[in-house]
Coordinates of C-alpha atoms in Angstrom, one line a residue:
I824 CA -8.9 27.7 -19.9
L825 CA -12.4 27.8 -18.6
L826 CA -12.1 24.2 -17.3
L827 CA -8.5 25.0 -15.5
I828 CA -10.2 27.9 -13.9
I829 CA -13.3 25.8 -12.5
L830 CA -10.8 23.2 -11.4
I831 CA -8.8 25.7 -9.4
A832 CA -11.9 27.5 -8.0
T833 CA -13.3 24.3 -6.6
G834 CA -10.1 23.4 -5.1
L835 CA -9.9 26.8 -3.5
N836 CA -13.2 26.8 -2.2
L837 CA -13.2 23.7 -0.6
Q838 CA -10.1 24.6 1.3
S839 CA -11.6 28.1 2.2
K840 CA -14.9 26.3 3.6
E841 CA -14.7 25.9 7.6
I842 CA -15.2 22.7 8.4
D843 CA -16.8 22.5 11.8
Y844 CA -15.9 19.1 13.1
K845 CA -17.4 19.5 16.6
S846 CA -20.8 20.0 15.3
I847 CA -20.1 17.1 12.8
L848 CA -19.2 14.6 15.8
K849 CA -22.3 15.9 18.0
A850 CA -24.3 14.8 15.2
M851 CA -22.9 11.7 14.6
N852 CA -23.0 11.0 18.1
E853 CA -26.4 12.1 18.4
E854 CA -27.5 9.9 15.6
M855 CA -25.9 6.8 16.7
A856 CA -27.3 7.0 20.5
R857 CA -31.0 7.4 18.1
S858 CA -30.0 3.9 16.4
M859 CA -28.3 2.4 19.0
K860 CA -31.8 2.8 21.5
E861 CA -34.5 2.8 18.7
L862 CA -33.1 0.3 15.8
Q863 CA -35.0 -2.9 16.4
I864 CA -37.5 -4.5 14.3
D865 CA -39.9 -7.5 15.3
G866 CA -37.8 -10.8 14.6
L867 CA -34.4 -8.8 13.9
L868 CA -31.6 -8.5 16.4
K869 CA -30.7 -5.1 17.9
P870 CA -27.3 -3.4 17.2
Y871 CA -24.7 -4.3 19.6
Y872 CA -21.7 -2.3 18.2
L873 CA -22.1 0.7 15.6
E874 CA -19.4 2.8 14.1
Y875 CA -19.3 5.9 11.9
K876 CA -16.6 7.2 9.8
I877 CA -16.3 10.3 7.5
T878 CA -13.5 10.6 5.2
I879 CA -12.8 14.4 3.6
K880 CA -10.1 14.1 0.7
Q881 CA -8.8 16.6 -1.8
P882 CA -7.1 14.3 -4.2
L883 CA -5.4 16.3 -7.0
S884 CA -3.7 14.1 -9.8
I885 CA -2.3 15.6 -13.0
S886 CA -0.8 13.7 -15.5
S887 CA 1.4 15.0 -18.6
Y888 CA 2.9 13.3 -22.2
M889 CA 5.7 14.9 -23.9
G890 CA 5.0 18.5 -22.1
K891 CA 1.6 18.5 -22.4
T892 CA -1.2 17.8 -19.6
T893 CA -3.0 14.6 -20.8
N894 CA -5.5 13.9 -17.8
I895 CA -6.5 16.1 -14.4
T896 CA -8.5 14.5 -11.6
D897 CA -9.3 17.2 -8.9
D898 CA -12.4 15.5 -7.4
P899 CA -13.0 16.8 -3.5
V900 CA -14.9 13.7 -1.9
A901 CA -16.7 13.4 1.5
Q902 CA -17.7 9.6 2.4
L903 CA -19.1 8.0 4.8
S904 CA -18.6 4.4 6.3
V905 CA -21.0 2.6 8.7
D906 CA -20.1 -1.0 10.4
L907 CA -23.3 -1.8 12.5
R908 CA -22.6 -5.3 14.4
V909 CA -25.4 -7.5 15.5
G910 CA -25.2 -10.6 17.8
D911 CA -22.3 -9.9 20.5
Y912 CA -18.6 -9.8 20.7
K913 CA -18.2 -13.6 20.7
F914 CA -20.4 -14.3 17.6
D915 CA -22.0 -11.5 14.8
N916 CA -22.6 -11.0 11.6
S917 CA -18.7 -10.1 10.6
N918 CA -15.8 -12.6 9.2
F919 CA -18.5 -14.1 7.0
V920 CA -19.1 -13.4 2.8
D921 CA -22.4 -14.2 1.2
L922 CA -21.5 -14.5 -2.3
G923 CA -25.3 -13.0 -3.4
F924 CA -24.3 -9.4 -1.6
S925 CA -22.6 -6.7 -2.8
F926 CA -19.2 -6.1 -1.3
F927 CA -20.2 -2.7 -0.8
G928 CA -23.7 -1.6 0.4
S929 CA -27.2 -3.2 0.6
T930 CA -28.4 -6.0 -1.5
D931 CA -31.1 -3.9 -3.0
D932 CA -29.0 -1.3 -4.2
E933 CA -31.0 1.6 -3.0
E934 CA -28.9 2.6 -0.2
S935 CA -24.9 2.3 0.3
Y936 CA -23.4 2.5 3.4
S937 CA -19.6 2.0 3.0
G938 CA -17.7 4.8 1.1
R939 CA -21.2 6.5 0.7
R940 CA -20.6 9.9 -0.7
I941 CA -22.2 12.6 1.3
P942 CA -22.5 16.1 0.3
L943 CA -19.0 18.2 0.7
E944 CA -21.0 21.3 2.6
I945 CA -21.8 19.0 5.8
N946 CA -24.4 20.5 7.9
T947 CA -26.3 19.0 11.0
N948 CA -29.3 18.3 9.2
S949 CA -28.2 16.8 6.1
L950 CA -25.5 14.6 7.6
K951 CA -28.2 13.2 10.2
R952 CA -30.2 12.2 7.1
E953 CA -27.4 10.3 5.7
L954 CA -26.2 8.6 9.0
W955 CA -30.1 7.7 8.9
L956 CA -30.0 6.3 5.5
A957 CA -26.9 4.4 5.7
T958 CA -27.4 2.9 9.0
D959 CA -30.6 1.5 8.2
A960 CA -29.1 -0.1 5.2
A961 CA -26.3 -1.4 7.3
Y962 CA -28.9 -2.9 9.9
K963 CA -30.7 -4.7 7.2
Q964 CA -27.6 -6.2 5.6
S965 CA -26.2 -7.4 9.1
N966 CA -29.2 -8.8 10.3
E967 CA -29.6 -10.9 6.8
L968 CA -25.5 -11.8 6.8
Y969 CA -25.8 -12.7 10.5
S970 CA -29.0 -15.5 9.8
K971 CA -26.9 -16.8 7.0
K972 CA -23.6 -17.0 8.9
L973 CA -25.8 -19.0 11.8
A974 CA -27.0 -21.2 9.3
S975 CA -24.0 -22.1 7.4
I976 CA -22.4 -23.2 10.7
R977 CA -25.6 -25.0 12.5
N978 CA -24.4 -28.4 10.6
K979 CA -20.9 -28.0 11.2
T980 CA -18.3 -28.7 14.0
R981 CA -16.7 -25.5 14.8
K982 CA -12.9 -25.9 14.9
D983 CA -12.2 -21.8 15.3
T984 CA -14.4 -20.5 18.0
T985 CA -12.4 -17.3 18.4
E986 CA -14.6 -14.2 19.4
D987 CA -15.3 -11.9 16.4
F988 CA -14.8 -8.6 17.8
Y989 CA -12.4 -7.6 20.7
P990 CA -14.1 -5.0 22.7
L991 CA -12.1 -1.4 23.5
A992 CA -12.2 1.1 25.9
P993 CA -13.3 4.5 25.6
M994 CA -11.2 6.7 24.5
K995 CA -10.9 10.5 22.3
N996 CA -7.9 11.2 20.3
Y997 CA -7.9 14.6 18.1
D998 CA -5.3 15.5 15.4
T999 CA -5.1 19.6 15.8
T1000 CA -4.2 19.3 12.3
S1001 CA -7.1 19.6 10.2
L1002 CA -8.1 20.9 6.4
N1003 CA -9.1 23.9 8.2
D1004 CA -5.8 24.7 9.9
Q1005 CA -4.0 27.0 7.3
N1006 CA -0.4 25.6 8.0
Y1007 CA -2.3 22.4 7.1
I1008 CA -3.4 24.0 3.8
N1009 CA 0.1 25.6 3.3
K1010 CA 1.9 22.3 3.1
V1011 CA -0.4 20.9 0.1
I1012 CA 1.1 21.7 -3.4
S1013 CA -1.1 24.0 -5.3
F1014 CA -2.3 23.3 -8.6
Y1015 CA -0.1 25.5 -10.6
D1016 CA 3.2 23.8 -9.0
T1017 CA 1.9 20.3 -9.9
Q1018 CA 0.7 21.3 -13.6
T1019 CA 3.8 23.2 -14.1
L1020 CA 6.3 20.6 -12.6
A1021 CA 4.6 17.5 -14.5
D1022 CA 4.6 19.3 -18.1
K1023 CA 8.2 20.3 -17.5
L1024 CA 9.5 16.9 -16.5
S1025 CA 7.5 15.2 -18.9
A1026 CA 9.0 17.3 -22.0
I1027 CA 12.1 15.9 -21.2
F1028 CA 11.2 12.7 -22.9
K1029 CA 10.8 14.6 -26.3
Q1030 CA 14.9 14.1 -26.2
Y1031 CA 15.0 10.5 -26.1
K1032 CA 13.5 8.9 -29.8
E1033 CA 14.4 5.5 -28.2
I1034 CA 11.8 6.1 -25.7
Y1035 CA 8.4 4.9 -27.3
M1036 CA 6.0 6.0 -24.2
S1037 CA 5.9 7.5 -21.1
N1038 CA 4.3 9.3 -18.4
V1039 CA 4.6 11.8 -15.5
S1040 CA 2.0 12.2 -12.9
I1041 CA 1.8 13.7 -9.7
E1042 CA -0.6 13.0 -7.0
S1043 CA -1.2 15.3 -4.0
M1044 CA -3.6 13.3 -1.4
P1045 CA -4.7 15.2 1.8
E1046 CA -7.2 13.4 3.7
M1047 CA -9.1 14.1 7.2
V1048 CA -11.1 11.3 9.1
L1049 CA -13.8 12.0 11.6
Y1050 CA -14.9 9.0 13.5
V1051 CA -17.1 7.9 16.8
N1052 CA -18.3 4.2 17.7
S1053 CA -20.8 3.4 20.4
E1054 CA -17.9 2.2 22.8
K1055 CA -17.4 6.0 23.2
R1056 CA -14.6 6.0 21.2
E1057 CA -13.9 9.1 19.0
Y1058 CA -10.8 10.5 16.8
I1059 CA -9.9 13.0 14.3
K1060 CA -6.8 12.4 12.0
S1061 CA -5.3 14.2 9.2
S1062 CA -2.9 12.7 6.5
Y1063 CA -1.0 14.0 3.4
Y1064 CA 1.4 13.0 1.0
V1065 CA 2.5 14.4 -2.5
G1066 CA 4.3 11.9 -4.9
L1067 CA 5.7 12.1 -8.4
E1068 CA 5.7 8.9 -10.7
A1069 CA 7.5 8.4 -14.3
V1070 CA 7.0 5.7 -16.1
T1071 CA 8.8 4.7 -19.8
T1072 CA 8.6 2.1 -22.1
T1073 CA 10.3 0.9 -25.1
Q1074 CA 11.2 -2.4 -26.9
A1075 CA 14.4 -4.1 -27.3
E1076 CA 15.4 -5.2 -31.1
D1077 CA 14.1 -9.1 -30.3
G1078 CA 10.6 -7.1 -29.4
L1079 CA 11.1 -7.7 -25.3
P1080 CA 9.0 -4.8 -23.7
I1081 CA 11.3 -2.5 -21.3
N1082 CA 9.7 -0.5 -18.6
N1083 CA 11.4 1.5 -16.1
Y1084 CA 10.4 4.1 -13.3
Y1085 CA 11.4 6.7 -11.1
T1086 CA 9.5 7.7 -8.2
F1087 CA 9.5 10.3 -5.7
F1088 CA 7.5 10.7 -2.1
A1089 CA 7.2 13.6 0.6
N1090 CA 4.9 14.6 3.3
N1091 CA 4.6 18.1 2.5
K1092 CA 5.1 20.3 -0.3
D1093 CA 8.0 22.4 0.6
E1094 CA 10.1 19.1 0.7
F1095 CA 8.9 17.8 -2.6
L1096 CA 9.5 21.3 -4.4
A1097 CA 13.1 21.5 -2.8
N1098 CA 13.9 18.2 -4.5
K1099 CA 16.3 19.7 -7.1
D1100 CA 17.2 16.3 -8.8
F1101 CA 13.8 15.7 -10.8
E1102 CA 15.2 16.6 -14.2
K1103 CA 18.5 14.6 -13.4
E1104 CA 16.6 11.8 -12.4
I1105 CA 14.2 11.9 -15.5
H1106 CA 17.2 12.1 -17.7
N1107 CA 18.8 8.9 -16.0
L1108 CA 15.9 7.1 -16.4
C1109 CA 15.6 7.5 -20.1
K1110 CA 19.2 6.6 -20.6
K1111 CA 19.1 3.6 -18.1
T1112 CA 16.1 2.7 -20.2
V1113 CA 17.9 2.7 -23.6
D1114 CA 20.9 0.8 -21.8
I1115 CA 18.7 -2.1 -20.9
S1116 CA 17.1 -2.2 -24.4
K1117 CA 20.2 -2.6 -26.0
S1118 CA 22.0 -5.0 -23.2
K1119 CA 22.2 -8.8 -23.7
S1120 CA 19.4 -10.9 -23.0
L1121 CA 19.6 -14.0 -20.4
E1122 CA 19.8 -17.1 -22.4
D1123 CA 20.4 -19.9 -19.6
P1124 CA 18.5 -20.3 -16.1
Y1125 CA 20.3 -19.5 -13.3
T1126 CA 20.2 -20.7 -9.9
G1127 CA 22.7 -19.3 -7.4
P1128 CA 23.6 -16.1 -4.8
V1129 CA 21.8 -13.1 -5.8
L1130 CA 22.5 -9.8 -4.1
F1131 CA 19.7 -7.3 -3.7
E1132 CA 21.0 -3.8 -3.5
G1133 CA 19.1 -0.3 -3.0
T1134 CA 15.5 0.1 -4.1
A1135 CA 15.7 -3.7 -4.9
A1136 CA 16.4 -5.0 -1.5
G1137 CA 12.9 -2.9 -0.5
E1138 CA 11.3 -4.2 -3.5
V1139 CA 12.0 -7.9 -2.8
I1140 CA 11.1 -7.4 1.0
A1141 CA 7.8 -5.6 0.0
Q1142 CA 7.1 -8.3 -2.3
N1143 CA 7.3 -11.6 -0.3
F1144 CA 8.3 -10.6 3.1
A1145 CA 6.7 -7.5 4.7
G1146 CA 3.1 -8.4 4.1
N1147 CA 3.1 -11.4 6.2
L1148 CA 3.9 -9.4 9.2
A1149 CA 0.3 -8.5 9.6
S1150 CA -2.3 -10.3 11.0
N1151 CA -5.4 -10.5 9.3
R1152 CA -8.7 -13.1 9.8
A1153 CA -9.9 -14.9 6.7
A1154 CA -13.2 -14.8 6.1
Q1155 CA -15.3 -17.5 6.0
S1156 CA -18.2 -18.4 3.0
D1157 CA -19.8 -22.1 3.4
G1158 CA -16.4 -23.6 4.1
L1159 CA -14.5 -21.5 1.6
S1160 CA -11.7 -18.7 2.6
F1161 CA -11.3 -15.6 1.2
G1162 CA -8.0 -13.5 1.4
D1163 CA -5.5 -13.1 3.7
G1164 CA -4.3 -16.5 3.7
N1165 CA -0.2 -15.5 3.9
A1166 CA -0.8 -13.8 7.2
V1167 CA -2.9 -16.8 8.8
N1168 CA -0.1 -19.1 7.6
F1169 CA 2.5 -16.7 9.1
Q1170 CA 0.3 -16.5 12.2
N1171 CA 1.3 -20.5 12.8
K1172 CA 5.1 -19.1 12.7
I1173 CA 5.0 -17.1 15.6
G1174 CA 7.9 -18.3 17.8
G1175 CA 9.6 -20.0 14.8
R1176 CA 12.5 -18.6 12.8
V1177 CA 11.7 -16.7 9.9
L1178 CA 15.0 -14.7 9.4
P1179 CA 18.5 -15.5 10.0
E1180 CA 19.5 -15.3 13.4
F1181 CA 21.1 -12.1 13.1
M1182 CA 18.2 -10.2 11.8
S1183 CA 15.4 -8.5 13.6
V1184 CA 12.5 -6.3 12.4
T1185 CA 11.0 -3.5 14.2
S1186 CA 7.7 -1.6 13.2
N1187 CA 7.4 2.3 14.4
P1188 CA 4.6 4.3 12.7
R1189 CA 5.8 7.0 14.8
M1190 CA 9.1 7.3 13.5
L1191 CA 9.3 10.3 11.4
K1192 CA 12.9 10.4 10.1
Y1193 CA 15.6 7.9 9.4
E1194 CA 19.2 9.5 9.1
N1195 CA 17.3 12.9 8.5
I1196 CA 15.2 11.3 5.3
S1197 CA 11.6 11.9 6.3
L1198 CA 9.5 8.5 6.3
L1199 CA 6.5 7.9 4.2
G1200 CA 3.4 6.1 5.9
G1201 CA 3.6 6.6 9.7
Y1202 CA 0.6 7.3 12.2
D1203 CA 0.0 8.2 15.5
V1204 CA -3.9 6.8 15.7
D1205 CA -4.7 3.5 14.1
D1206 CA -7.9 3.0 12.4
D1207 CA -9.5 1.7 15.4
G1208 CA -8.5 4.9 17.6
N1209 CA -5.6 3.1 19.4
N1210 CA -2.2 4.7 19.9
S1211 CA 0.5 3.2 17.4
Q1212 CA 3.7 2.1 19.0
E1213 CA 7.0 0.5 18.7
I1214 CA 6.7 -3.2 18.1
V1215 CA 9.5 -5.8 17.7
L1216 CA 8.3 -8.2 15.4
V1217 CA 11.2 -10.4 14.9
K1218 CA 14.0 -10.5 17.3
D1219 CA 17.3 -12.4 16.3
G1220 CA 15.6 -14.3 13.4
F1221 CA 12.5 -15.5 15.6
L1222 CA 9.1 -14.1 15.2
K1223 CA 7.6 -12.7 18.1
T1224 CA 4.1 -11.2 17.0
L1225 CA 2.3 -9.5 14.1
L1226 CA 0.9 -6.4 13.8
S1227 CA -2.9 -6.6 14.8
N1228 CA -6.3 -5.1 15.0
R1229 CA -9.7 -5.4 17.0
V1230 CA -10.5 -8.8 15.2
P1231 CA -9.4 -11.3 17.1
T1232 CA -7.3 -14.4 15.6
K1233 CA -6.2 -17.6 17.2
R1234 CA -3.0 -16.3 18.3
L1235 CA -3.5 -12.7 18.8
K1236 CA -6.6 -11.5 20.7
V1237 CA -5.9 -8.1 21.0
S1238 CA -4.7 -5.1 19.1
N1239 CA -1.6 -3.5 19.3
G1240 CA -2.3 -0.6 17.0
G1241 CA -2.0 -2.3 13.7
R1242 CA -5.0 -1.5 12.0
N1243 CA -3.9 0.7 8.7
G1244 CA -6.3 1.0 5.9
G1245 CA -9.0 -1.3 6.7
G1246 CA -7.1 -4.0 8.2
S1247 CA -3.7 -4.7 9.8
M1248 CA -0.9 -3.5 7.6
Y1249 CA 2.6 -2.2 8.0
S1250 CA 3.8 1.4 7.8
I1251 CA 7.3 1.9 8.6
L1252 CA 9.6 -1.4 8.8
K1253 CA 12.9 -1.0 9.8
F1254 CA 15.5 -4.3 9.5
D1255 CA 18.4 -4.7 11.7
T1256 CA 21.6 -7.1 11.4
K1257 CA 24.0 -7.8 14.0
E1258 CA 27.4 -6.5 13.2
E1259 CA 29.4 -9.5 12.6
K1260 CA 26.8 -10.1 9.6
Q1261 CA 27.5 -6.7 8.1
L1262 CA 29.7 -6.3 5.3
S1263 CA 30.8 -3.2 3.2
S1264 CA 29.5 -3.1 -0.3
K1265 CA 33.0 -4.1 -1.9
D1266 CA 33.2 -7.1 0.7
L1267 CA 29.4 -8.0 0.0
K1268 CA 30.4 -8.2 -3.8
S1269 CA 33.5 -10.3 -2.8
K1270 CA 31.3 -12.7 -0.9
L1271 CA 28.9 -13.1 -3.7
L1272 CA 32.0 -13.8 -6.1
S1273 CA 33.4 -16.4 -3.4
I1274 CA 30.3 -18.4 -3.0
C1275 CA 30.1 -18.7 -6.9
K1276 CA 33.5 -19.9 -6.9
D1277 CA 32.8 -22.3 -4.4
R1278 CA 29.9 -23.8 -6.5
D1279 CA 31.5 -23.8 -10.1
L1280 CA 29.2 -20.4 -11.2
P1281 CA 30.5 -18.7 -13.9
F1282 CA 29.1 -15.3 -12.6
G1283 CA 27.0 -14.2 -9.6
I1284 CA 24.0 -11.8 -10.2
I1285 CA 23.2 -8.2 -8.6
V1286 CA 20.1 -6.8 -9.1
R1287 CA 19.9 -2.9 -8.4
K1288 CA 15.8 -2.3 -9.3
A1289 CA 12.9 -4.2 -9.7
M1290 CA 9.4 -3.3 -11.0
N1291 CA 7.4 -2.2 -8.1
Q1292 CA 3.9 -3.8 -8.1
N1293 CA 1.6 -0.6 -7.7
I1294 CA 3.3 0.6 -11.0
Q1295 CA 2.7 -2.6 -12.6
A1296 CA -1.0 -2.9 -11.7
T1297 CA -1.7 0.9 -12.5
T1298 CA 0.3 2.6 -14.8
L1299 CA 1.8 0.1 -16.9
Y1300 CA -1.2 -1.9 -17.1
K1301 CA -2.8 1.1 -18.7
L1302 CA 0.2 1.8 -20.9
L1303 CA 0.9 -1.7 -22.1
P1304 CA -2.7 -3.6 -21.9
D1305 CA -1.6 -6.2 -24.5
Y1306 CA 1.7 -7.0 -23.1
S1307 CA 0.1 -7.6 -19.6
S1308 CA 1.8 -11.1 -19.2
L1309 CA 5.1 -9.2 -19.4
S1310 CA 4.5 -6.2 -17.3
M1311 CA 2.6 -8.2 -14.5
A1312 CA 4.6 -10.5 -12.5
S1313 CA 2.7 -13.7 -10.7
P1314 CA 3.0 -14.6 -7.2
G1315 CA 6.5 -15.6 -6.2
T1316 CA 7.9 -14.1 -9.7
M1317 CA 9.7 -10.4 -10.0
I1318 CA 10.6 -8.7 -12.8
P1319 CA 14.0 -7.1 -12.3
I1320 CA 14.8 -3.8 -14.2
E1321 CA 18.4 -3.5 -13.7
I1322 CA 20.2 -6.9 -13.1
Y1323 CA 23.9 -7.9 -13.8
K1324 CA 26.0 -10.7 -14.1
V1325 CA 29.3 -10.0 -12.2
F1326 CA 32.3 -12.1 -13.2
P1327 CA 35.3 -13.1 -11.1
D1328 CA 37.4 -10.3 -11.9
G1329 CA 34.8 -7.8 -10.5
K1330 CA 33.4 -6.6 -14.1
E1331 CA 29.7 -6.5 -14.3
E1332 CA 27.6 -7.0 -17.3
M1333 CA 24.0 -5.8 -17.8
F1334 CA 21.5 -8.1 -19.3
K1335 CA 17.8 -7.9 -19.8
S1336 CA 15.1 -10.9 -20.6
A1337 CA 14.9 -12.4 -16.8
K1338 CA 12.3 -13.2 -14.0
I1339 CA 13.3 -14.0 -10.8
K1340 CA 11.2 -17.0 -9.7
G1341 CA 10.2 -18.9 -6.6
I1342 CA 10.9 -16.2 -4.0
S1343 CA 8.5 -16.4 -0.8
A1344 CA 8.9 -15.6 2.9
T1345 CA 10.8 -18.9 3.6
S1346 CA 13.7 -17.5 1.1
F1347 CA 14.1 -15.0 3.7
K1348 CA 15.8 -17.7 6.1
D1349 CA 18.5 -17.9 3.7
I1350 CA 20.0 -14.6 4.0
L1351 CA 23.6 -14.8 4.3
F1352 CA 24.7 -11.3 4.9
T1353 CA 23.8 -7.9 4.5
S1354 CA 25.4 -4.7 4.2
N1355 CA 26.8 -2.2 6.9
T1356 CA 24.5 0.6 5.7
K1357 CA 20.7 0.7 5.1
N1358 CA 18.3 2.1 2.4
V1359 CA 15.0 4.1 2.9
Y1360 CA 12.2 2.5 0.3
K1361 CA 9.0 4.2 0.4
L1362 CA 6.3 2.8 -1.6
L1363 CA 2.4 2.6 -2.2
A1364 CA 2.4 -1.0 -0.9
P1365 CA -0.5 -3.8 -1.6
N1366 CA -2.5 -4.1 1.2
S1367 CA -1.9 -6.7 3.5
S1368 CA -5.7 -7.2 4.1
N1369 CA -8.2 -8.2 1.2
P1370 CA -9.7 -4.5 0.3
F1371 CA -12.7 -5.8 -0.9
M1372 CA -13.3 -7.4 2.6
S1373 CA -11.8 -4.6 4.9
R1374 CA -13.3 -2.0 2.4
G1375 CA -9.4 -0.3 2.7
N1376 CA -7.6 1.2 0.0
P1377 CA -5.8 -1.5 -2.2
Y1378 CA -2.1 0.2 -1.7
I1379 CA -1.0 1.9 1.5
T1380 CA 1.7 4.5 2.1
A1381 CA 4.8 2.5 3.6
S1382 CA 8.4 3.0 4.3
I1383 CA 11.1 0.1 4.3
I1384 CA 14.5 0.7 6.1
A1385 CA 16.6 -2.4 5.2
P1386 CA 20.2 -2.9 4.0
D1387 CA 21.1 -4.6 0.8
L1388 CA 20.6 -8.6 0.8
L1389 CA 23.0 -11.3 0.0
F1390 CA 20.8 -14.6 -0.6
E1391 CA 22.2 -17.8 -1.0
D1392 CA 20.1 -19.5 -3.6
I1393 CA 17.7 -17.8 -5.8
E1394 CA 16.3 -18.5 -9.2
V1395 CA 16.9 -16.4 -12.1
A1396 CA 15.2 -17.5 -15.4
P1397 CA 14.7 -16.1 -19.0
V1398 CA 11.4 -14.6 -20.2
D1399 CA 10.2 -17.2 -22.6
D1400 CA 6.9 -15.3 -23.7
D1401 CA 5.8 -14.8 -27.0
L1402 CA 6.8 -11.1 -27.8
P1403 CA 5.6 -8.5 -29.9
K1404 CA 7.1 -7.3 -32.9
P1405 CA 8.6 -3.9 -32.8
P1406 CA 7.6 -1.2 -34.8
Y1407 CA 8.4 -1.3 -38.4
I1408 CA 9.6 2.3 -39.0
T1409 CA 11.3 4.5 -36.4
K1410 CA 9.6 6.6 -34.0
P1411 CA 8.8 10.4 -35.4

């Protein structure tokens, strides 16, 4: 009880503290001007660009098992990140990795300058001291990195001479919503609401003895960013989401681990708490998990048409296509490339066909709702301070452009407001289909069976749910560390959860023990038809940029608005892993 009181008091204390962001921005600008004017050591280059970013978060996360709280995370934090560049816009210390450096902070382990924790009660004097120390560390490392980058290319012929950075004009953009704003605070879910709901929902699992392990987590994430740079760009922006995640695991008689999940995301507490279906969804989750465990296993490989419906359509896009729509420059290190290879490869496809000629894709971070469904991941101002905008990425199957930031690439020299989470990253994507290629759900299923008949296949396959990558890499990995080879999909492989054989008479039969293999961005050119309705899939999506390079979050909030997708040719293979033996006695 004492811990609970302390946690609640801490949270309320932060919310009630007035954050004087005007004084904070003033201090940031003053220290930046001083550094740009005075920071120069004999033999070292002066900074030509300097950027300060302060991120204030108050995350609240509560996990519950069988009606009892198992973990509480309530850790308000203020972090400072500094980006200091030496050289010039054409050639500087960026886009290069020295393997001897730490990815975060300086090499001497004395002072960090990326994600540096600073006091929550920010005042001018303490802030300037933190800025001074972090800037000094960034300056030393930037000069050392510049020298190593210069030395590494001195004896090479550079094929890519693209500028390292793109200059931007002065700009000020303030989001009037902040952590001080009472209306904003009222949107944030309380500790009491979070714990009560998590415990209530997790208690439902006690009714299902077939479920071996389960977990219910609720995460609330309010965040405010204050940003200034030496180009006289300045912004304040806030974001918030609250999400619920429920995970179940059990085992089939043959030992196959069966994993399932349910998620729900909202942009404010009223929308979240207004959901009256949580209990119903948890019961459905348990029942479906048990049904899957009792279903037959796939015995032989299948290659043929596959229909992805509902959330499975969103997940197949998220895992294999969406990330390619962002342009991120791959950093070099003595000839080695670090990450972002898919985005680089897709840059070479600009002007080429990446989807059927009846499909188009639009990015619109400013879209708040789709058909009265609120969307996750939108923003008005990107991480560079640019206004976001609606962009047609794919038109009639042909790739027109990619989401870009101010780090130029061979094909994209300027930013279009796409920097999100450290690098270029999608937020809200909408897939559209020409009317002549839209079918009703019934007709889409009939088309699937027609193709199977033409190919002399005994059945077709429908996937209605697939494992989410974030849940694979986080919750499931913690719950099932010994079964990681089964719970984690390899690149190009998806783990279906709800997958069905569809026979010529229309009868469906659920099965298990399958992997969907060989899917890539190229596979999407073989989509034959789509449904005439769209689904909204909200998720924490894997960052398109390498988080170690961009220093961004590994997962970014996003929404994918897409119809059901009928692929012409997909491989579905049986699971051939060694399986753990089930428990010898039943669950108590």
